[in-house]
GROMACS .gro file of N, CA and C in nm:
model
  426
    1MET      N    1   0.084  -0.117   0.000
    1MET     CA    2   0.000   0.000   0.000
    1MET      C    3   0.089   0.124   0.000
    2LYS      N    4   0.057   0.215  -0.093
    2LYS     CA    5   0.135   0.339  -0.100
    2LYS      C    6   0.071   0.444  -0.009
    3VAL      N    7   0.157   0.509   0.059
    3VAL     CA    8   0.109   0.619   0.143
    3VAL      C    9   0.156   0.748   0.080
    4GLN      N   10   0.061   0.831   0.049
    4GLN     CA   11   0.097   0.960  -0.010
    4GLN      C   12   0.102   1.065   0.101
    5GLU      N   13   0.210   1.135   0.099
    5GLU     CA   14   0.223   1.244   0.195
    5GLU      C   15   0.190   1.374   0.126
    6LYS      N   16   0.108   1.450   0.190
    6LYS     CA   17   0.078   1.582   0.136
    6LYS      C   18   0.195   1.674   0.169
    7ALA      N   19   0.236   1.746   0.070
    7ALA     CA   20   0.340   1.845   0.095
    7ALA      C   21   0.282   1.953   0.184
    8LYS      N   22   0.354   1.981   0.288
    8LYS     CA   23   0.307   2.085   0.379
    8LYS      C   24   0.315   2.219   0.310
    9GLN      N   25   0.204   2.286   0.307
    9GLN     CA   26   0.201   2.418   0.248
    9GLN      C   27   0.219   2.519   0.359
   10LYS      N   28   0.318   2.600   0.340
   10LYS     CA   29   0.348   2.702   0.439
   10LYS      C   30   0.246   2.815   0.424
   11THR      N   31   0.191   2.856   0.536
   11THR     CA   32   0.096   2.967   0.535
   11THR      C   33   0.172   3.095   0.503
   12PRO      N   34   0.125   3.172   0.405
   12PRO     CA   35   0.196   3.296   0.372
   12PRO      C   36   0.189   3.396   0.488
   13PRO      N   37   0.292   3.478   0.504
   13PRO     CA   38   0.289   3.579   0.610
   13PRO      C   39   0.167   3.669   0.597
   14GLN      N   40   0.117   3.712   0.712
   14GLN     CA   41  -0.001   3.798   0.716
   14GLN      C   42   0.026   3.916   0.808
   15SER      N   43  -0.042   4.027   0.780
   15SER     CA   44  -0.032   4.145   0.865
   15SER      C   45  -0.145   4.240   0.830
   16ALA      N   46  -0.181   4.325   0.926
   16ALA     CA   47  -0.279   4.431   0.900
   16ALA      C   48  -0.209   4.553   0.842
   17VAL      N   49  -0.075   4.555   0.849
   17VAL     CA   50   0.003   4.666   0.792
   17VAL      C   51   0.104   4.607   0.695
   18LEU      N   52   0.083   4.636   0.567
   18LEU     CA   53   0.169   4.581   0.462
   18LEU      C   54   0.223   4.694   0.376
   19GLU      N   55   0.336   4.665   0.314
   19GLU     CA   56   0.398   4.760   0.222
   19GLU      C   57   0.429   4.689   0.091
   20TYR      N   58   0.396   4.755  -0.017
   20TYR     CA   59   0.435   4.707  -0.150
   20TYR      C   60   0.545   4.800  -0.197
   21GLU      N   61   0.655   4.742  -0.244
   21GLU     CA   62   0.767   4.822  -0.294
   21GLU      C   63   0.812   4.763  -0.427
   22GLN      N   64   0.829   4.852  -0.526
   22GLN     CA   65   0.874   4.805  -0.656
   22GLN      C   66   0.939   4.920  -0.733
   23GLN      N   67   1.046   4.886  -0.806
   23GLN     CA   68   1.108   4.984  -0.895
   23GLN      C   69   1.012   5.016  -1.008
   24VAL      N   70   1.015   5.142  -1.051
   24VAL     CA   71   0.926   5.188  -1.157
   24VAL      C   72   0.940   5.100  -1.281
   25LYS      N   73   1.063   5.069  -1.320
   25LYS     CA   74   1.083   4.994  -1.444
   25LYS      C   75   1.030   4.851  -1.439
   26TYR      N   76   1.003   4.799  -1.320
   26TYR     CA   77   0.952   4.663  -1.309
   26TYR      C   78   0.803   4.657  -1.275
   27MET      N   79   0.740   4.772  -1.256
   27MET     CA   80   0.597   4.772  -1.224
   27MET      C   81   0.517   4.719  -1.343
   28LYS      N   82   0.419   4.637  -1.312
   28LYS     CA   83   0.339   4.574  -1.417
   28LYS      C   84   0.207   4.647  -1.440
   29ILE      N   85   0.180   4.748  -1.358
   29ILE     CA   86   0.061   4.831  -1.375
   29ILE      C   87   0.103   4.978  -1.367
   30THR      N   88   0.021   5.064  -1.422
   30THR     CA   89   0.050   5.208  -1.416
   30THR      C   90   0.019   5.261  -1.276
   31VAL      N   91   0.069   5.379  -1.248
   31VAL     CA   92   0.040   5.442  -1.119
   31VAL      C   93  -0.110   5.469  -1.106
   32GLU      N   94  -0.172   5.508  -1.216
   32GLU     CA   95  -0.316   5.533  -1.214
   32GLU      C   96  -0.394   5.404  -1.183
   33GLU      N   97  -0.349   5.293  -1.242
   33GLU     CA   98  -0.413   5.164  -1.215
   33GLU      C   99  -0.388   5.123  -1.070
   34MET      N  100  -0.268   5.148  -1.020
   34MET     CA  101  -0.236   5.117  -0.881
   34MET      C  102  -0.331   5.193  -0.788
   35GLN      N  103  -0.350   5.320  -0.813
   35GLN     CA  104  -0.439   5.401  -0.730
   35GLN      C  105  -0.582   5.349  -0.739
   36SER      N  106  -0.626   5.313  -0.857
   36SER     CA  107  -0.760   5.259  -0.875
   36SER      C  108  -0.778   5.129  -0.797
   37ARG      N  109  -0.677   5.044  -0.801
   37ARG     CA  110  -0.685   4.917  -0.728
   37ARG      C  111  -0.683   4.939  -0.577
   38LEU      N  112  -0.608   5.037  -0.530
   38LEU     CA  113  -0.608   5.069  -0.388
   38LEU      C  114  -0.747   5.117  -0.346
   39GLU      N  115  -0.807   5.202  -0.425
   39GLU     CA  116  -0.941   5.250  -0.394
   39GLU      C  117  -1.040   5.134  -0.391
   40LYS      N  118  -1.028   5.040  -0.484
   40LYS     CA  119  -1.115   4.924  -0.488
   40LYS      C  120  -1.096   4.836  -0.364
   41MET      N  121  -0.970   4.824  -0.318
   41MET     CA  122  -0.942   4.742  -0.200
   41MET      C  123  -1.008   4.798  -0.074
   42THR      N  124  -1.040   4.927  -0.073
   42THR     CA  125  -1.109   4.982   0.045
   42THR      C  126  -1.246   4.917   0.059
   43VAL      N  127  -1.303   4.874  -0.051
   43VAL     CA  128  -1.434   4.808  -0.050
   43VAL      C  129  -1.420   4.657  -0.042
   44THR      N  130  -1.329   4.600  -0.121
   44THR     CA  131  -1.322   4.454  -0.134
   44THR      C  132  -1.231   4.384  -0.033
   45LYS      N  133  -1.133   4.456   0.022
   45LYS     CA  134  -1.034   4.392   0.109
   45LYS      C  135  -1.026   4.453   0.249
   46GLY      N  136  -1.110   4.551   0.279
   46GLY     CA  137  -1.105   4.611   0.412
   46GLY      C  138  -0.986   4.704   0.432
   47LEU      N  139  -0.940   4.765   0.324
   47LEU     CA  140  -0.828   4.859   0.333
   47LEU      C  141  -0.879   4.989   0.395
   48LYS      N  142  -0.825   5.024   0.512
   48LYS     CA  143  -0.872   5.143   0.584
   48LYS      C  144  -0.795   5.268   0.546
   49THR      N  145  -0.664   5.255   0.536
   49THR     CA  146  -0.576   5.370   0.508
   49THR      C  147  -0.470   5.325   0.409
   50TRP      N  148  -0.438   5.412   0.315
   50TRP     CA  149  -0.330   5.381   0.222
   50TRP      C  150  -0.262   5.510   0.179
   51ALA      N  151  -0.136   5.495   0.144
   51ALA     CA  152  -0.057   5.608   0.095
   51ALA      C  153   0.057   5.551   0.012
   52TYR      N  154   0.100   5.628  -0.086
   52TYR     CA  155   0.215   5.584  -0.165
   52TYR      C  156   0.300   5.705  -0.200
   53ILE      N  157   0.425   5.676  -0.236
   53ILE     CA  158   0.517   5.782  -0.273
   53ILE      C  159   0.622   5.726  -0.368
   54LEU      N  160   0.670   5.810  -0.454
   54LEU     CA  161   0.781   5.775  -0.543
   54LEU      C  162   0.910   5.820  -0.475
   55HIS      N  163   1.001   5.727  -0.452
   55HIS     CA  164   1.134   5.760  -0.400
   55HIS      C  165   1.227   5.765  -0.521
   56ASP      N  166   1.261   5.885  -0.563
   56ASP     CA  167   1.349   5.900  -0.678
   56ASP      C  168   1.475   5.978  -0.646
   57LEU      N  169   1.497   6.001  -0.515
   57LEU     CA  170   1.617   6.074  -0.472
   57LEU      C  171   1.705   5.991  -0.378
   58ASP      N  172   1.670   5.864  -0.357
   58ASP     CA  173   1.749   5.778  -0.268
   58ASP      C  174   1.886   5.752  -0.329
   59THR      N  175   1.987   5.756  -0.245
   59THR     CA  176   2.123   5.729  -0.292
   59THR      C  177   2.164   5.586  -0.256
   60ASP      N  178   2.262   5.536  -0.330
   60ASP     CA  179   2.305   5.397  -0.313
   60ASP      C  180   2.422   5.381  -0.217
   61GLY      N  181   2.465   5.486  -0.153
   61GLY     CA  182   2.578   5.478  -0.062
   61GLY      C  183   2.712   5.500  -0.130
   62LYS      N  184   2.713   5.506  -0.262
   62LYS     CA  185   2.835   5.529  -0.338
   62LYS      C  186   2.828   5.662  -0.412
   63GLY      N  187   2.727   5.742  -0.377
   63GLY     CA  188   2.712   5.872  -0.442
   63GLY      C  189   2.618   5.873  -0.561
   64GLY      N  190   2.573   5.755  -0.603
   64GLY     CA  191   2.480   5.747  -0.715
   64GLY      C  192   2.336   5.737  -0.665
   65LEU      N  193   2.245   5.752  -0.755
   65LEU     CA  194   2.103   5.741  -0.721
   65LEU      C  195   2.056   5.596  -0.738
   66LYS      N  196   1.970   5.553  -0.646
   66LYS     CA  197   1.903   5.425  -0.662
   66LYS      C  198   1.799   5.440  -0.772
   67ALA      N  199   1.759   5.329  -0.828
   67ALA     CA  200   1.652   5.332  -0.929
   67ALA      C  201   1.525   5.385  -0.863
   68PRO      N  202   1.450   5.469  -0.934
   68PRO     CA  203   1.324   5.521  -0.878
   68PRO      C  204   1.230   5.404  -0.844
   69HIS      N  205   1.166   5.415  -0.729
   69HIS     CA  206   1.079   5.308  -0.683
   69HIS      C  207   0.964   5.364  -0.601
   70TYR      N  208   0.855   5.290  -0.599
   70TYR     CA  209   0.737   5.327  -0.520
   70TYR      C  210   0.732   5.248  -0.391
   71HIS      N  211   0.684   5.315  -0.287
   71HIS     CA  212   0.648   5.251  -0.161
   71HIS      C  213   0.498   5.275  -0.144
   72VAL      N  214   0.424   5.169  -0.117
   72VAL     CA  215   0.281   5.179  -0.094
   72VAL      C  216   0.253   5.119   0.044
   73ILE      N  217   0.200   5.200   0.134
   73ILE     CA  218   0.165   5.153   0.268
   73ILE      C  219   0.015   5.126   0.271
   74MET      N  220  -0.023   5.011   0.325
   74MET     CA  221  -0.163   4.972   0.334
   74MET      C  222  -0.195   4.926   0.476
   75ILE      N  223  -0.299   4.983   0.533
   75ILE     CA  224  -0.343   4.947   0.667
   75ILE      C  225  -0.485   4.890   0.655
   76PHE      N  226  -0.500   4.764   0.692
   76PHE     CA  227  -0.626   4.692   0.676
   76PHE      C  228  -0.701   4.678   0.808
   77ASP      N  229  -0.830   4.642   0.797
   77ASP     CA  230  -0.911   4.620   0.915
   77ASP      C  231  -0.875   4.492   0.988
   78LYS      N  232  -0.814   4.397   0.915
   78LYS     CA  233  -0.763   4.273   0.975
   78LYS      C  234  -0.648   4.222   0.890
   79ARG      N  235  -0.579   4.120   0.940
   79ARG     CA  236  -0.461   4.070   0.870
   79ARG      C  237  -0.495   4.016   0.731
   80LYS      N  238  -0.407   4.045   0.636
   80LYS     CA  239  -0.418   3.995   0.499
   80LYS      C  240  -0.287   3.924   0.466
   81ASP      N  241  -0.297   3.822   0.381
   81ASP     CA  242  -0.173   3.752   0.346
   81ASP      C  243  -0.106   3.821   0.227
   82ILE      N  244   0.026   3.811   0.224
   82ILE     CA  245   0.103   3.883   0.123
   82ILE      C  246   0.075   3.834  -0.019
   83ASN      N  247   0.037   3.706  -0.036
   83ASN     CA  248   0.007   3.655  -0.169
   83ASN      C  249  -0.113   3.726  -0.230
   84SER      N  250  -0.220   3.740  -0.152
   84SER     CA  251  -0.341   3.802  -0.206
   84SER      C  252  -0.319   3.949  -0.237
   85ILE      N  253  -0.234   4.015  -0.161
   85ILE     CA  254  -0.206   4.157  -0.186
   85ILE      C  255  -0.113   4.173  -0.306
   86ALA      N  256  -0.015   4.086  -0.319
   86ALA     CA  257   0.074   4.092  -0.435
   86ALA      C  258  -0.006   4.078  -0.564
   87LYS      N  259  -0.107   3.993  -0.564
   87LYS     CA  260  -0.192   3.975  -0.683
   87LYS      C  261  -0.262   4.104  -0.722
   88GLN      N  262  -0.293   4.188  -0.624
   88GLN     CA  263  -0.360   4.315  -0.654
   88GLN      C  264  -0.271   4.406  -0.739
   89PHE      N  265  -0.141   4.385  -0.729
   89PHE     CA  266  -0.045   4.465  -0.805
   89PHE      C  267   0.014   4.388  -0.924
   90ASP      N  268  -0.042   4.270  -0.951
   90ASP     CA  269   0.010   4.182  -1.056
   90ASP      C  270   0.159   4.154  -1.035
   91ASP      N  271   0.196   4.131  -0.911
   91ASP     CA  272   0.338   4.114  -0.879
   91ASP      C  273   0.358   3.994  -0.787
   92GLU      N  274   0.482   3.974  -0.749
   92GLU     CA  275   0.521   3.860  -0.666
   92GLU      C  276   0.513   3.893  -0.518
   93PRO      N  277   0.487   3.792  -0.432
   93PRO     CA  278   0.478   3.814  -0.288
   93PRO      C  279   0.604   3.874  -0.226
   94GLU      N  280   0.719   3.852  -0.291
   94GLU     CA  281   0.845   3.907  -0.239
   94GLU      C  282   0.844   4.060  -0.237
   95ARG      N  283   0.754   4.120  -0.313
   95ARG     CA  284   0.746   4.267  -0.320
   95ARG      C  285   0.660   4.325  -0.208
   96VAL      N  286   0.597   4.238  -0.127
   96VAL     CA  287   0.509   4.282  -0.018
   96VAL      C  288   0.579   4.256   0.115
   97ILE      N  289   0.585   4.359   0.197
   97ILE     CA  290   0.659   4.354   0.323
   97ILE      C  291   0.563   4.361   0.440
   98VAL      N  292   0.581   4.271   0.537
   98VAL     CA  293   0.503   4.273   0.661
   98VAL      C  294   0.562   4.382   0.750
   99ARG      N  295   0.483   4.484   0.779
   99ARG     CA  296   0.535   4.598   0.856
   99ARG      C  297   0.514   4.583   1.007
  100THR      N  298   0.441   4.482   1.051
  100THR     CA  299   0.422   4.462   1.195
  100THR      C  300   0.537   4.381   1.256
  101LYS      N  301   0.638   4.357   1.178
  101LYS     CA  302   0.759   4.290   1.227
  101LYS      C  303   0.875   4.385   1.206
  102ASP      N  304   0.945   4.417   1.314
  102ASP     CA  305   1.058   4.509   1.304
  102ASP      C  306   1.164   4.447   1.213
  103PRO      N  307   1.206   4.519   1.107
  103PRO     CA  308   1.300   4.460   1.011
  103PRO      C  309   1.438   4.432   1.070
  104LYS      N  310   1.476   4.504   1.174
  104LYS     CA  311   1.610   4.483   1.233
  104LYS      C  312   1.610   4.376   1.341
  105THR      N  313   1.507   4.374   1.426
  105THR     CA  314   1.505   4.281   1.539
  105THR      C  315   1.417   4.159   1.515
  106GLY      N  316   1.323   4.170   1.422
  106GLY     CA  317   1.230   4.061   1.398
  106GLY      C  318   1.117   4.056   1.499
  107LYS      N  319   1.118   4.149   1.594
  107LYS     CA  320   1.013   4.151   1.697
  107LYS      C  321   0.884   4.209   1.641
  108ARG      N  322   0.774   4.160   1.697
  108ARG     CA  323   0.642   4.209   1.657
  108ARG      C  324   0.622   4.351   1.708
  109GLN      N  325   0.551   4.430   1.628
  109GLN     CA  326   0.514   4.566   1.666
  109GLN      C  327   0.362   4.575   1.665
  110SER      N  328   0.309   4.666   1.743
  110SER     CA  329   0.165   4.688   1.741
  110SER      C  330   0.125   4.745   1.605
  111ILE      N  331  -0.001   4.733   1.572
  111ILE     CA  332  -0.051   4.788   1.446
  111ILE      C  333  -0.029   4.939   1.444
  112LYS      N  334  -0.052   5.005   1.557
  112LYS     CA  335  -0.033   5.150   1.563
  112LYS      C  336   0.113   5.188   1.539
  113THR      N  337   0.205   5.123   1.607
  113THR     CA  338   0.348   5.152   1.590
  113THR      C  339   0.391   5.123   1.446
  114ALA      N  340   0.351   5.008   1.394
  114ALA     CA  341   0.387   4.972   1.257
  114ALA      C  342   0.330   5.073   1.157
  115SER      N  343   0.206   5.114   1.177
  115SER     CA  344   0.143   5.212   1.088
  115SER      C  345   0.215   5.345   1.093
  116ASP      N  346   0.240   5.393   1.214
  116ASP     CA  347   0.309   5.521   1.230
  116ASP      C  348   0.447   5.519   1.165
  117ASN      N  349   0.523   5.413   1.190
  117ASN     CA  350   0.658   5.402   1.133
  117ASN      C  351   0.655   5.390   0.981
  118ALA      N  352   0.563   5.311   0.929
  118ALA     CA  353   0.555   5.291   0.785
  118ALA      C  354   0.517   5.422   0.714
  119LEU      N  355   0.419   5.491   0.767
  119LEU     CA  356   0.376   5.617   0.705
  119LEU      C  357   0.486   5.723   0.716
  120ALA      N  358   0.555   5.727   0.830
  120ALA     CA  359   0.665   5.823   0.846
  120ALA      C  360   0.780   5.793   0.750
  121TYR      N  361   0.803   5.664   0.723
  121TYR     CA  362   0.913   5.628   0.634
  121TYR      C  363   0.890   5.680   0.492
  122LEU      N  364   0.765   5.690   0.451
  122LEU     CA  365   0.737   5.739   0.315
  122LEU      C  366   0.808   5.871   0.288
  123CYS      N  367   0.813   5.957   0.389
  123CYS     CA  368   0.877   6.089   0.375
  123CYS      C  369   1.016   6.092   0.437
  124HIS      N  370   1.066   5.976   0.476
  124HIS     CA  371   1.197   5.963   0.543
  124HIS      C  372   1.199   6.040   0.674
  125GLU      N  373   1.090   6.029   0.748
  125GLU     CA  374   1.079   6.096   0.878
  125GLU      C  375   1.106   6.004   0.996
  126THR      N  376   1.150   5.882   0.973
  126THR     CA  377   1.184   5.793   1.084
  126THR      C  378   1.324   5.825   1.133
  127SER      N  379   1.354   5.787   1.256
  127SER     CA  380   1.487   5.814   1.311
  127SER      C  381   1.594   5.741   1.229
  128GLY      N  382   1.563   5.619   1.182
  128GLY     CA  383   1.658   5.544   1.101
  128GLY      C  384   1.688   5.612   0.969
  129ALA      N  385   1.584   5.661   0.902
  129ALA     CA  386   1.603   5.730   0.774
  129ALA      C  387   1.682   5.858   0.793
  130LYS      N  388   1.654   5.928   0.901
  130LYS     CA  389   1.728   6.052   0.930
  130LYS      C  390   1.874   6.020   0.958
  131ALA      N  391   1.899   5.915   1.037
  131ALA     CA  392   2.036   5.877   1.071
  131ALA      C  393   2.115   5.836   0.947
  132GLU      N  394   2.047   5.776   0.849
  132GLU     CA  395   2.113   5.734   0.726
  132GLU      C  396   2.130   5.850   0.628
  133GLY      N  397   2.079   5.967   0.666
  133GLY     CA  398   2.093   6.085   0.578
  133GLY      C  399   2.005   6.081   0.455
  134LYS      N  400   1.895   6.008   0.463
  134LYS     CA  401   1.805   6.000   0.347
  134LYS      C  402   1.739   6.136   0.323
  135THR      N  403   1.719   6.169   0.199
  135THR     CA  404   1.655   6.294   0.162
  135THR      C  405   1.512   6.296   0.214
  136ARG      N  406   1.481   6.399   0.293
  136ARG     CA  407   1.346   6.409   0.346
  136ARG      C  408   1.254   6.461   0.237
  137LEU      N  409   1.136   6.401   0.231
  137LEU     CA  410   1.040   6.431   0.125
  137LEU      C  411   0.915   6.496   0.183
  138SER      N  412   0.852   6.579   0.104
  138SER     CA  413   0.730   6.645   0.147
  138SER      C  414   0.609   6.560   0.110
  139PRO      N  415   0.520   6.540   0.207
  139PRO     CA  416   0.397   6.469   0.171
  139PRO      C  417   0.310   6.561   0.087
  140ARG      N  418   0.244   6.506  -0.012
  140ARG     CA  419   0.150   6.585  -0.092
  140ARG      C  420   0.038   6.494  -0.138
  141LYS      N  421  -0.074   6.554  -0.157
  141LYS     CA  422  -0.190   6.480  -0.201
  141LYS      C  423  -0.202   6.496  -0.351
  142SER      N  424  -0.229   6.387  -0.421
  142SER     CA  425  -0.244   6.399  -0.566
  142SER      C  426  -0.390   6.401  -0.604
   0.00000   0.00000   0.00000
């Protein structure tokens, strides 16, 4: 008798605070489509707050500029898995970051702390971004 073992499927990471990051040249949708999909997610996915910004002044540490890239912060009413959110951007789960986990320590953060830090990072207003000398950006509404 053959015994078949089911391959254990790892549950994708989940969080109520997620970030999508992608270089402009690799984005599979336009910025207008991205905004439209974010607005739709407020109805279909429980997206409460969202913001995005183009980082086109980041330096690479060698005096050159990094490739222009977008950061999109999303705060949901409950945890969402990174796979389902990546699909909203027609992209891979590797492009979605769980923000309720501190990137340096791996420790869990509250939704409020994660939200505050993620939104502040968009404009490089976190203590880490300031310490790294990142160009501070002005928030603006489009």
